[in-house]
């Protein structure tokens, strides 16, 4: 704080910073959210303005937090009479600026999430416990569980966890 205070002649109240969490891993350039912030600020100022921007980048290494790779930028902003219509857009196949749409519905399907977690669990078990485990055989098994009481339900649940997909229960 004393270094910043000295830089501003003892008047810490005159400092203006924009501080934001920067998702970029590039060592020189800030991430895309800064463009949107700068466009909005430029739209609301009346005359040229200098702004200091802190691109805060936090990372943990070996349990230690570090912000050493954060950026401090000094920008000169010009007023914008109207907001740009294409901040952050990309050129499509026809060369026109357009938003990029991503369909995330498949990644939000509970059945697919469950299947993905079982597959990941099995791969981890094979990697850590049983390298010779053949996941294909487990997925092709057909199992008949006799009784769906306490024991039968727990057996069926464990079979699902092991990747068995065809289970018939008889009670």
Coordinates of N, CA, C and O in Angstrom, one line a residue:
X1 N 0.8 -1.2 0.0 CA 0.0 0.0 0.0 C 0.9 1.3 0.0 O 0.5 2.2 -0.6
X2 N 2.0 1.2 0.7 CA 2.9 2.4 0.7 C 3.4 2.7 -0.6 O 3.6 3.9 -1.0
X3 N 3.7 1.7 -1.5 CA 4.2 2.0 -2.8 C 3.2 2.6 -3.7 O 3.4 3.6 -4.4
X4 N 1.9 2.2 -3.6 CA 0.8 2.8 -4.3 C 0.6 4.2 -3.8 O 0.4 5.1 -4.6
X5 N 0.6 4.4 -2.5 CA 0.4 5.7 -1.9 C 1.4 6.7 -2.4 O 1.1 7.8 -2.8
X6 N 2.7 6.3 -2.5 CA 3.8 7.1 -3.0 C 3.6 7.5 -4.4 O 3.8 8.6 -4.9
X7 N 3.2 6.5 -5.2 CA 3.0 6.7 -6.7 C 1.9 7.8 -6.9 O 2.0 8.5 -7.9
X8 N 0.9 7.9 -6.1 CA -0.2 8.9 -6.3 C 0.0 10.1 -5.4 O -1.0 10.8 -5.1
X9 N 1.2 10.4 -4.9 CA 1.5 11.6 -4.2 C 0.8 11.7 -2.8 O 0.4 12.7 -2.4
X10 N 0.5 10.5 -2.2 CA -0.1 10.5 -0.9 C -1.6 10.6 -1.0 O -2.3 10.5 0.0
X11 N -2.2 10.8 -2.2 CA -3.6 10.9 -2.3 C -4.2 9.6 -2.9 O -4.4 9.5 -4.1
X12 N -4.5 8.7 -2.0 CA -4.9 7.4 -2.4 C -6.4 7.5 -2.9 O -6.8 6.6 -3.7
X13 N -7.1 8.5 -2.6 CA -8.5 8.6 -3.0 C -8.6 9.0 -4.5 O -9.7 8.8 -5.1
X14 N -7.5 9.5 -5.1 CA -7.6 9.9 -6.5 C -7.4 8.7 -7.5 O -7.4 8.9 -8.7
X15 N -7.1 7.5 -7.0 CA -6.8 6.4 -7.8 C -8.1 5.8 -8.4 O -9.1 5.7 -7.7
X16 N -8.1 5.4 -9.7 CA -9.2 4.8 -10.3 C -8.7 3.5 -11.0 O -7.9 3.6 -11.9
X17 N -9.1 2.4 -10.5 CA -8.7 1.1 -11.1 C -10.0 0.3 -11.5 O -11.0 0.4 -10.8
X18 N -9.8 -0.5 -12.5 CA -10.8 -1.5 -12.8 C -10.1 -2.8 -12.5 O -9.1 -3.1 -13.1
X19 N -10.7 -3.6 -11.6 CA -10.1 -4.8 -11.2 C -11.1 -5.9 -11.5 O -12.3 -5.8 -11.2
X20 N -10.6 -6.9 -12.3 CA -11.5 -8.0 -12.6 C -10.7 -9.3 -12.6 O -9.5 -9.3 -12.8
X21 N -11.4 -10.4 -12.4 CA -10.8 -11.7 -12.4 C -10.6 -12.1 -13.9 O -11.6 -12.2 -14.7
X22 N -9.4 -12.3 -14.3 CA -9.0 -12.5 -15.7 C -8.9 -14.0 -15.9 O -8.0 -14.7 -15.3
X23 N -9.7 -14.6 -16.9 CA -9.6 -16.0 -17.1 C -8.5 -16.4 -18.1 O -8.2 -17.6 -18.3
X24 N -7.8 -15.4 -18.7 CA -6.7 -15.7 -19.7 C -5.5 -16.3 -19.0 O -5.1 -15.9 -17.9
X25 N -4.9 -17.2 -19.7 CA -3.6 -17.7 -19.3 C -2.4 -17.2 -20.2 O -1.3 -17.5 -19.9
X26 N -2.8 -16.3 -21.1 CA -1.7 -15.7 -21.9 C -0.9 -14.7 -21.1 O -1.4 -14.0 -20.3
X27 N 0.4 -14.7 -21.3 CA 1.3 -14.0 -20.4 C 1.2 -12.4 -20.7 O 1.6 -11.7 -19.8
X28 N 0.7 -12.0 -21.8 CA 0.8 -10.6 -22.2 C -0.6 -10.0 -22.4 O -0.9 -8.9 -22.1
X29 N -1.6 -10.8 -22.8 CA -2.9 -10.3 -23.2 C -4.0 -10.7 -22.2 O -4.0 -11.8 -21.7
X30 N -4.9 -9.7 -21.9 CA -6.0 -10.0 -20.9 C -7.0 -10.9 -21.6 O -7.0 -11.0 -22.9
X31 N -8.0 -11.4 -20.9 CA -9.0 -12.3 -21.4 C -10.1 -11.4 -22.0 O -10.2 -10.2 -21.9
X32 N -11.1 -12.1 -22.6 CA -12.1 -11.5 -23.4 C -13.1 -10.6 -22.6 O -13.7 -9.7 -23.1
X33 N -13.3 -10.9 -21.3 CA -14.3 -10.0 -20.5 C -13.9 -8.6 -20.5 O -14.7 -7.7 -20.4
X34 N -12.6 -8.3 -20.6 CA -12.1 -6.9 -20.5 C -12.7 -6.1 -21.7 O -13.0 -4.9 -21.5
X35 N -12.8 -6.7 -22.9 CA -13.4 -5.9 -24.0 C -14.8 -5.4 -23.7 O -15.1 -4.3 -24.0
X36 N -15.6 -6.3 -23.0 CA -16.9 -5.9 -22.7 C -17.0 -4.8 -21.7 O -17.7 -3.8 -21.8
X37 N -16.1 -4.9 -20.6 CA -16.0 -3.8 -19.6 C -15.6 -2.5 -20.2 O -16.1 -1.5 -19.9
X38 N -14.6 -2.5 -21.1 CA -14.0 -1.3 -21.7 C -15.1 -0.7 -22.6 O -15.2 0.6 -22.6
X39 N -15.8 -1.5 -23.4 CA -16.8 -0.9 -24.2 C -17.9 -0.2 -23.4 O -18.3 0.9 -23.7
X40 N -18.3 -0.8 -22.3 CA -19.3 -0.2 -21.4 C -18.8 1.1 -20.8 O -19.5 2.1 -20.8
X41 N -17.6 1.0 -20.3 CA -17.1 2.2 -19.6 C -16.9 3.4 -20.7 O -17.3 4.5 -20.4
X42 N -16.4 3.0 -21.9 CA -16.2 4.0 -22.9 C -17.6 4.6 -23.4 O -17.6 5.8 -23.7
X43 N -18.6 3.9 -23.3 CA -19.9 4.4 -23.6 C -20.4 5.4 -22.6 O -21.2 6.3 -23.0
X44 N -20.0 5.3 -21.4 CA -20.5 6.2 -20.3 C -19.6 7.4 -20.0 O -20.1 8.2 -19.2
X45 N -18.4 7.5 -20.5 CA -17.6 8.6 -20.2 C -17.9 9.7 -21.2 O -18.3 9.5 -22.4
X46 N -17.6 11.0 -20.8 CA -17.9 12.2 -21.7 C -16.6 12.6 -22.4 O -16.7 13.2 -23.5
X47 N -15.4 12.4 -21.9 CA -14.2 12.8 -22.6 C -13.1 11.7 -22.4 O -13.4 10.7 -21.6
X48 N -12.0 11.9 -23.0 CA -10.9 10.9 -23.0 C -10.5 10.7 -21.5 O -10.5 11.6 -20.7
X49 N -10.3 9.4 -21.2 CA -10.0 9.1 -19.8 C -8.9 8.0 -19.8 O -8.9 7.1 -20.6
X50 N -8.0 8.1 -18.8 CA -7.0 7.1 -18.6 C -7.4 6.2 -17.4 O -7.9 6.7 -16.4
X51 N -7.3 5.0 -17.6 CA -7.8 4.0 -16.6 C -6.7 2.9 -16.4 O -6.1 2.4 -17.4
X52 N -6.5 2.6 -15.2 CA -5.6 1.5 -14.8 C -6.4 0.3 -14.6 O -7.4 0.3 -13.9
X53 N -6.0 -0.8 -15.2 CA -6.8 -2.1 -15.2 C -5.9 -3.1 -14.5 O -4.8 -3.4 -15.0
X54 N -6.4 -3.8 -13.5 CA -5.8 -4.9 -12.9 C -6.5 -6.2 -13.4 O -7.6 -6.4 -13.1
X55 N -5.7 -7.0 -14.1 CA -6.2 -8.3 -14.6 C -5.8 -9.3 -13.5 O -4.6 -9.8 -13.6
X56 N -6.6 -9.6 -12.5 CA -6.2 -10.4 -11.4 C -6.3 -11.9 -11.8 O -7.3 -12.4 -12.2
X57 N -5.1 -12.6 -11.7 CA -5.0 -14.0 -12.1 C -4.5 -14.7 -10.9 O -3.3 -14.5 -10.5
X58 N -5.3 -15.5 -10.3 CA -4.9 -16.3 -9.1 C -4.7 -17.8 -9.5 O -5.5 -18.3 -10.2
X59 N -3.6 -18.3 -9.0 CA -3.4 -19.8 -9.2 C -2.8 -20.4 -8.0 O -2.2 -19.7 -7.2
X60 N -3.1 -21.7 -7.8 CA -2.6 -22.4 -6.7 C -1.6 -23.4 -7.2 O -1.8 -24.1 -8.1
X61 N -0.4 -23.4 -6.6 CA 0.6 -24.4 -6.9 C 1.1 -24.9 -5.6 O 1.6 -24.2 -4.7
X62 N 1.0 -26.2 -5.5 CA 1.5 -26.9 -4.3 C 0.8 -26.4 -3.0 O 1.5 -26.2 -2.0
X63 N -0.5 -26.0 -3.1 CA -1.2 -25.5 -2.0 C -0.9 -24.0 -1.7 O -1.5 -23.4 -0.8
X64 N -0.1 -23.3 -2.4 CA 0.3 -21.9 -2.2 C -0.4 -21.1 -3.3 O -0.4 -21.4 -4.5
X65 N -1.1 -20.0 -2.8 CA -1.8 -19.1 -3.8 C -0.8 -18.1 -4.3 O 0.1 -17.6 -3.6
X66 N -0.9 -17.7 -5.6 CA 0.0 -16.8 -6.2 C -0.8 -15.9 -7.2 O -1.7 -16.4 -7.9
X67 N -0.5 -14.6 -7.2 CA -1.1 -13.7 -8.1 C 0.0 -13.0 -9.0 O -0.2 -12.0 -9.6
X68 N 1.2 -13.6 -9.0 CA 2.4 -13.1 -9.6 C 2.2 -12.9 -11.1 O 2.8 -12.0 -11.7
X69 N 1.3 -13.7 -11.8 CA 1.1 -13.6 -13.2 C 0.0 -12.6 -13.6 O -0.5 -12.6 -14.7
X70 N -0.5 -11.8 -12.6 CA -1.5 -10.8 -12.9 C -0.9 -9.7 -13.8 O 0.3 -9.5 -13.8
X71 N -1.8 -9.0 -14.4 CA -1.4 -7.9 -15.3 C -1.9 -6.6 -14.8 O -2.9 -6.5 -14.2
X72 N -1.1 -5.5 -15.0 CA -1.5 -4.1 -14.7 C -1.3 -3.4 -16.0 O -0.2 -3.2 -16.5
X73 N -2.5 -2.9 -16.5 CA -2.5 -2.2 -17.8 C -2.9 -0.7 -17.6 O -3.7 -0.4 -16.7
X74 N -2.4 0.2 -18.4 CA -2.9 1.6 -18.4 C -3.5 1.8 -19.8 O -2.8 1.7 -20.8
X75 N -4.7 2.2 -19.8 CA -5.5 2.3 -21.0 C -6.0 3.8 -21.2 O -6.3 4.4 -20.2
X76 N -6.0 4.3 -22.4 CA -6.6 5.6 -22.7 C -7.9 5.3 -23.4 O -7.9 4.7 -24.5
X77 N -9.0 5.7 -22.8 CA -10.3 5.4 -23.4 C -10.9 6.6 -24.1 O -10.7 7.7 -23.6
X78 N -11.5 6.4 -25.2 CA -12.2 7.4 -25.9 C -13.7 7.2 -25.8 O -14.1 6.1 -25.7
X79 N -14.5 8.3 -25.7 CA -15.9 8.1 -25.5 C -16.5 7.4 -26.8 O -16.1 7.7 -27.9
X80 N -17.5 6.5 -26.5 CA -18.2 5.8 -27.6 C -19.6 6.4 -27.6 O -20.3 6.3 -26.6
X81 N -20.1 7.0 -28.7 CA -21.5 7.5 -28.7 C -22.5 6.4 -28.6 O -23.6 6.6 -27.9
X82 N -22.3 5.2 -29.1 CA -23.2 4.1 -28.9 C -22.4 2.8 -28.7 O -21.2 2.7 -29.2
X83 N -23.0 1.8 -28.0 CA -22.3 0.6 -27.7 C -22.1 -0.2 -29.0 O -23.0 -0.3 -29.9
X84 N -20.9 -0.8 -29.2 CA -20.8 -1.7 -30.4 C -21.7 -2.9 -30.3 O -22.0 -3.4 -29.3
X85 N -22.2 -3.3 -31.5 CA -23.2 -4.4 -31.5 C -22.5 -5.7 -31.5 O -23.1 -6.8 -31.4
X86 N -21.2 -5.8 -31.7 CA -20.5 -7.0 -31.9 C -19.3 -7.3 -31.0 O -18.4 -8.0 -31.3
X87 N -19.3 -6.7 -29.8 CA -18.2 -6.9 -28.9 C -18.2 -8.4 -28.5 O -19.1 -9.0 -28.0
X88 N -17.0 -9.1 -28.8 CA -16.9 -10.5 -28.4 C -17.4 -11.5 -29.4 O -17.4 -12.7 -29.2
X89 N -18.0 -11.0 -30.6 CA -18.5 -11.9 -31.6 C -17.4 -12.4 -32.5 O -16.3 -11.9 -32.5
X90 N -17.6 -13.5 -33.2 CA -16.6 -14.1 -34.1 C -17.2 -14.1 -35.5 O -18.4 -14.1 -35.7
X91 N -16.3 -14.2 -36.5 CA -16.7 -14.3 -37.9 C -17.2 -15.8 -38.1 O -16.5 -16.7 -37.7
X92 N -18.3 -15.9 -38.8 CA -18.9 -17.2 -39.1 C -18.3 -17.7 -40.4 O -17.4 -17.1 -41.0
X93 N -18.9 -18.8 -40.9 CA -18.4 -19.4 -42.2 C -18.6 -18.5 -43.4 O -17.9 -18.6 -44.4
X94 N -19.5 -17.5 -43.3 CA -19.8 -16.6 -44.4 C -19.0 -15.3 -44.2 O -19.1 -14.4 -45.0
X95 N -18.1 -15.2 -43.2 CA -17.3 -14.1 -43.0 C -18.0 -12.9 -42.3 O -17.4 -11.8 -42.1
X96 N -19.2 -13.1 -41.8 CA -20.0 -12.1 -41.1 C -19.8 -12.3 -39.6 O -19.7 -13.4 -39.1
X97 N -19.8 -11.1 -38.8 CA -19.7 -11.2 -37.4 C -21.0 -11.7 -36.8 O -22.1 -11.3 -37.2
X98 N -21.0 -12.7 -36.0 CA -22.1 -13.3 -35.4 C -21.8 -13.9 -34.1 O -20.6 -14.3 -33.8
X99 N -22.8 -14.1 -33.2 CA -22.4 -14.8 -31.9 C -22.2 -16.3 -32.1 O -22.7 -16.9 -33.1
X100 N -21.4 -16.8 -31.3 CA -21.1 -18.3 -31.4 C -22.0 -19.0 -30.4 O -22.0 -18.7 -29.2
X101 N -22.8 -19.9 -30.9 CA -23.7 -20.6 -30.0 C -23.2 -22.0 -29.7 O -22.6 -22.6 -30.6
X102 N -23.3 -22.4 -28.5 CA -22.9 -23.7 -28.1 C -24.1 -24.4 -27.4 O -24.7 -23.9 -26.6
X103 N -24.4 -25.6 -27.9 CA -25.5 -26.4 -27.3 C -25.0 -27.2 -26.2 O -24.3 -28.2 -26.4
X104 N -25.3 -26.9 -24.9 CA -24.9 -27.6 -23.8 C -25.9 -28.6 -23.2 O -25.7 -29.2 -22.2
X105 N -27.0 -28.7 -23.9 CA -28.1 -29.6 -23.4 C -27.6 -31.0 -23.3 O -28.1 -31.7 -22.3
X106 N -26.8 -31.5 -24.1 CA -26.3 -32.9 -24.0 C -25.5 -33.1 -22.7 O -25.5 -34.1 -22.1
X107 N -24.8 -32.0 -22.4 CA -23.9 -32.2 -21.2 C -24.7 -32.0 -19.9 O -24.2 -32.3 -18.8
X108 N -26.0 -31.6 -20.0 CA -26.8 -31.4 -18.8 C -27.8 -32.5 -18.6 O -28.6 -32.5 -17.7
X109 N -27.8 -33.5 -19.5 CA -28.8 -34.7 -19.4 C -28.4 -35.5 -18.3 O -27.2 -36.1 -18.2
X110 N -29.2 -35.8 -17.3 CA -28.9 -36.6 -16.1 C -28.4 -38.0 -16.4 O -27.5 -38.5 -15.8
X111 N -29.0 -38.6 -17.4 CA -28.6 -40.0 -17.8 C -27.2 -40.0 -18.3 O -26.4 -40.8 -18.0
X112 N -26.9 -39.0 -19.2 CA -25.5 -38.9 -19.7 C -24.5 -38.5 -18.7 O -23.4 -39.0 -18.7
X113 N -24.9 -37.7 -17.7 CA -24.0 -37.3 -16.6 C -23.7 -38.5 -15.8 O -22.5 -38.8 -15.4
X114 N -24.7 -39.3 -15.5 CA -24.5 -40.5 -14.7 C -23.6 -41.5 -15.4 O -22.7 -42.1 -14.8
X115 N -23.9 -41.7 -16.7 CA -23.1 -42.7 -17.5 C -21.6 -42.2 -17.5 O -20.7 -43.0 -17.4
X116 N -21.4 -40.9 -17.7 CA -20.1 -40.4 -17.8 C -19.3 -40.5 -16.4 O -18.2 -40.9 -16.4
X117 N -20.1 -40.3 -15.3 CA -19.4 -40.5 -14.0 C -19.1 -41.9 -13.8 O -18.0 -42.2 -13.2
X118 N -19.9 -42.9 -14.2 CA -19.6 -44.3 -14.0 C -18.4 -44.7 -14.8 O -17.5 -45.4 -14.4
X119 N -18.4 -44.2 -16.1 CA -17.2 -44.5 -16.9 C -15.9 -43.9 -16.4 O -14.9 -44.6 -16.4
X120 N -16.0 -42.7 -15.9 CA -14.8 -42.1 -15.3 C -14.4 -42.9 -14.0 O -13.2 -43.2 -13.8
X121 N -15.3 -43.3 -13.2 CA -15.0 -44.1 -12.0 C -14.4 -45.4 -12.4 O -13.4 -45.8 -11.8
X122 N -14.9 -46.1 -13.4 CA -14.3 -47.4 -13.8 C -12.9 -47.2 -14.4 O -12.0 -48.0 -14.1
X123 N -12.7 -46.1 -15.1 CA -11.3 -45.9 -15.7 C -10.3 -45.6 -14.5 O -9.2 -46.0 -14.6
X124 N -10.8 -44.9 -13.5 CA -9.9 -44.6 -12.4 C -9.6 -45.9 -11.6 O -8.5 -46.1 -11.1
X125 N -10.6 -46.8 -11.4 CA -10.4 -48.0 -10.7 C -9.4 -48.9 -11.5 O -8.5 -49.5 -10.9
X126 N -9.6 -48.9 -12.8 CA -8.7 -49.7 -13.6 C -7.2 -49.2 -13.5 O -6.3 -49.9 -13.4
X127 N -7.1 -47.9 -13.5 CA -5.8 -47.2 -13.5 C -5.1 -47.5 -12.1 O -3.9 -47.8 -12.1
X128 N -5.9 -47.3 -11.0 CA -5.3 -47.4 -9.7 C -5.3 -48.8 -9.1 O -4.4 -49.2 -8.4
X129 N -6.3 -49.6 -9.3 CA -6.5 -50.9 -8.6 C -6.2 -52.1 -9.5 O -5.5 -53.0 -9.1
X130 N -6.9 -52.1 -10.7 CA -6.9 -53.3 -11.5 C -6.5 -53.0 -13.0 O -7.4 -52.8 -13.8
X131 N -5.3 -52.8 -13.3 CA -4.9 -52.4 -14.7 C -5.4 -53.5 -15.7 O -5.6 -53.1 -16.9
X132 N -5.6 -54.7 -15.3 CA -6.0 -55.7 -16.2 C -7.6 -55.8 -16.4 O -8.1 -56.6 -17.1
X133 N -8.3 -54.9 -15.7 CA -9.8 -54.9 -15.7 C -10.2 -54.6 -17.1 O -9.8 -53.5 -17.7
X134 N -11.1 -55.4 -17.7 CA -11.6 -55.2 -19.1 C -13.0 -54.6 -18.9 O -14.0 -55.3 -18.6
X135 N -13.1 -53.3 -19.2 CA -14.4 -52.6 -19.0 C -15.4 -53.0 -20.0 O -16.6 -53.0 -19.8
X136 N -15.0 -53.5 -21.2 CA -15.9 -53.9 -22.2 C -16.7 -55.1 -21.8 O -17.9 -55.2 -22.0
X137 N -16.0 -56.1 -21.1 CA -16.7 -57.3 -20.6 C -17.8 -56.9 -19.5 O -18.9 -57.4 -19.6
X138 N -17.4 -56.0 -18.6 CA -18.4 -55.5 -17.6 C -19.6 -54.9 -18.2 O -20.7 -55.1 -17.8
X139 N -19.4 -54.1 -19.3 CA -20.6 -53.4 -19.9 C -21.5 -54.4 -20.6 O -22.7 -54.2 -20.8
X140 N -20.9 -55.5 -21.1 CA -21.7 -56.5 -21.9 C -22.4 -57.6 -21.0 O -23.2 -58.4 -21.5
X141 N -22.1 -57.6 -19.7 CA -22.6 -58.6 -18.8 C -24.1 -58.5 -18.7 O -24.7 -57.4 -18.7
X142 N -24.8 -59.6 -18.5 CA -26.2 -59.6 -18.2 C -26.3 -60.3 -16.9 O -25.9 -61.4 -16.7
X143 N -27.0 -59.6 -15.9 CA -27.0 -60.2 -14.5 C -28.4 -60.3 -14.1 O -29.3 -59.4 -14.3
X144 N -28.7 -61.4 -13.4 CA -30.0 -61.6 -12.8 C -29.8 -61.5 -11.3 O -29.0 -62.3 -10.7
X145 N -30.6 -60.6 -10.7 CA -30.5 -60.5 -9.2 C -31.8 -61.0 -8.6 O -32.9 -60.5 -9.0
X146 N -31.7 -62.0 -7.8 CA -32.8 -62.6 -7.1 C -33.1 -62.0 -5.8 O -32.2 -62.0 -4.9
X147 N -34.2 -61.3 -5.7 CA -34.5 -60.6 -4.5 C -34.2 -59.1 -4.6 O -33.0 -58.8 -4.9
X148 N -35.1 -58.3 -4.3 CA -34.8 -56.8 -4.3 C -35.0 -56.2 -3.0 O -35.5 -55.1 -2.9
X149 N -34.6 -56.9 -1.9 CA -34.7 -56.4 -0.6 C -33.4 -55.5 -0.4 O -32.8 -55.0 -1.3
X150 N -33.0 -55.5 0.9 CA -31.8 -54.7 1.3 C -30.6 -55.1 0.5 O -29.9 -54.3 -0.1
X151 N -30.3 -56.4 0.6 CA -29.1 -57.0 -0.1 C -29.2 -56.9 -1.6 O -28.3 -56.4 -2.2
X152 N -30.4 -57.2 -2.2 CA -30.5 -57.2 -3.6 C -30.4 -55.8 -4.2 O -29.7 -55.6 -5.2
X153 N -30.9 -54.8 -3.5 CA -30.8 -53.4 -4.0 C -29.4 -52.9 -3.9 O -28.9 -52.3 -4.8
X154 N -28.6 -53.3 -2.8 CA -27.2 -52.9 -2.7 C -26.4 -53.6 -3.8 O -25.5 -53.0 -4.3
X155 N -26.7 -54.8 -4.1 CA -25.9 -55.6 -5.1 C -26.2 -54.9 -6.5 O -25.2 -54.7 -7.2
X156 N -27.4 -54.6 -6.7 CA -27.8 -53.9 -8.0 C -27.1 -52.6 -8.1 O -26.5 -52.2 -9.2
X157 N -27.1 -51.8 -7.1 CA -26.4 -50.5 -7.1 C -24.9 -50.7 -7.3 O -24.3 -49.9 -8.1
X158 N -24.3 -51.6 -6.7 CA -22.8 -51.9 -6.9 C -22.6 -52.3 -8.3 O -21.6 -51.9 -9.0
X159 N -23.5 -53.2 -8.9 CA -23.3 -53.6 -10.3 C -23.4 -52.4 -11.2 O -22.6 -52.3 -12.2
X160 N -24.3 -51.5 -11.0 CA -24.4 -50.2 -11.8 C -23.1 -49.4 -11.7 O -22.6 -48.9 -12.7
X161 N -22.5 -49.3 -10.5 CA -21.3 -48.6 -10.3 C -20.1 -49.3 -11.0 O -19.2 -48.6 -11.4
X162 N -20.2 -50.6 -11.2 CA -19.1 -51.3 -11.9 C -19.3 -51.2 -13.4 O -18.6 -51.8 -14.2
X163 N -20.4 -50.6 -13.9 CA -20.6 -50.5 -15.3 C -21.5 -51.5 -15.9 O -21.7 -51.5 -17.2
X164 N -22.1 -52.4 -15.1 CA -23.0 -53.4 -15.7 C -24.3 -52.7 -16.1 O -24.9 -52.0 -15.3
X165 N -24.8 -52.8 -17.3 CA -25.9 -52.1 -17.8 C -27.2 -52.9 -18.0 O -28.3 -52.3 -18.0
X166 N -27.0 -54.2 -18.0 CA -28.2 -55.0 -18.2 C -28.4 -55.9 -17.0 O -27.8 -56.9 -16.8
X167 N -29.3 -55.4 -16.1 CA -29.6 -56.0 -14.8 C -31.1 -56.3 -14.8 O -32.0 -55.5 -15.1
X168 N -31.4 -57.6 -14.5 CA -32.8 -58.0 -14.4 C -33.0 -58.3 -12.9 O -32.2 -59.1 -12.3
X169 N -34.1 -57.8 -12.3 CA -34.3 -58.0 -10.9 C -35.6 -58.8 -10.7 O -36.6 -58.5 -11.4
X170 N -35.5 -59.9 -9.9 CA -36.6 -60.8 -9.7 C -36.9 -60.8 -8.2 O -36.0 -61.2 -7.4
X171 N -38.1 -60.5 -7.8 CA -38.4 -60.4 -6.4 C -39.6 -61.4 -6.1 O -40.6 -61.3 -6.7

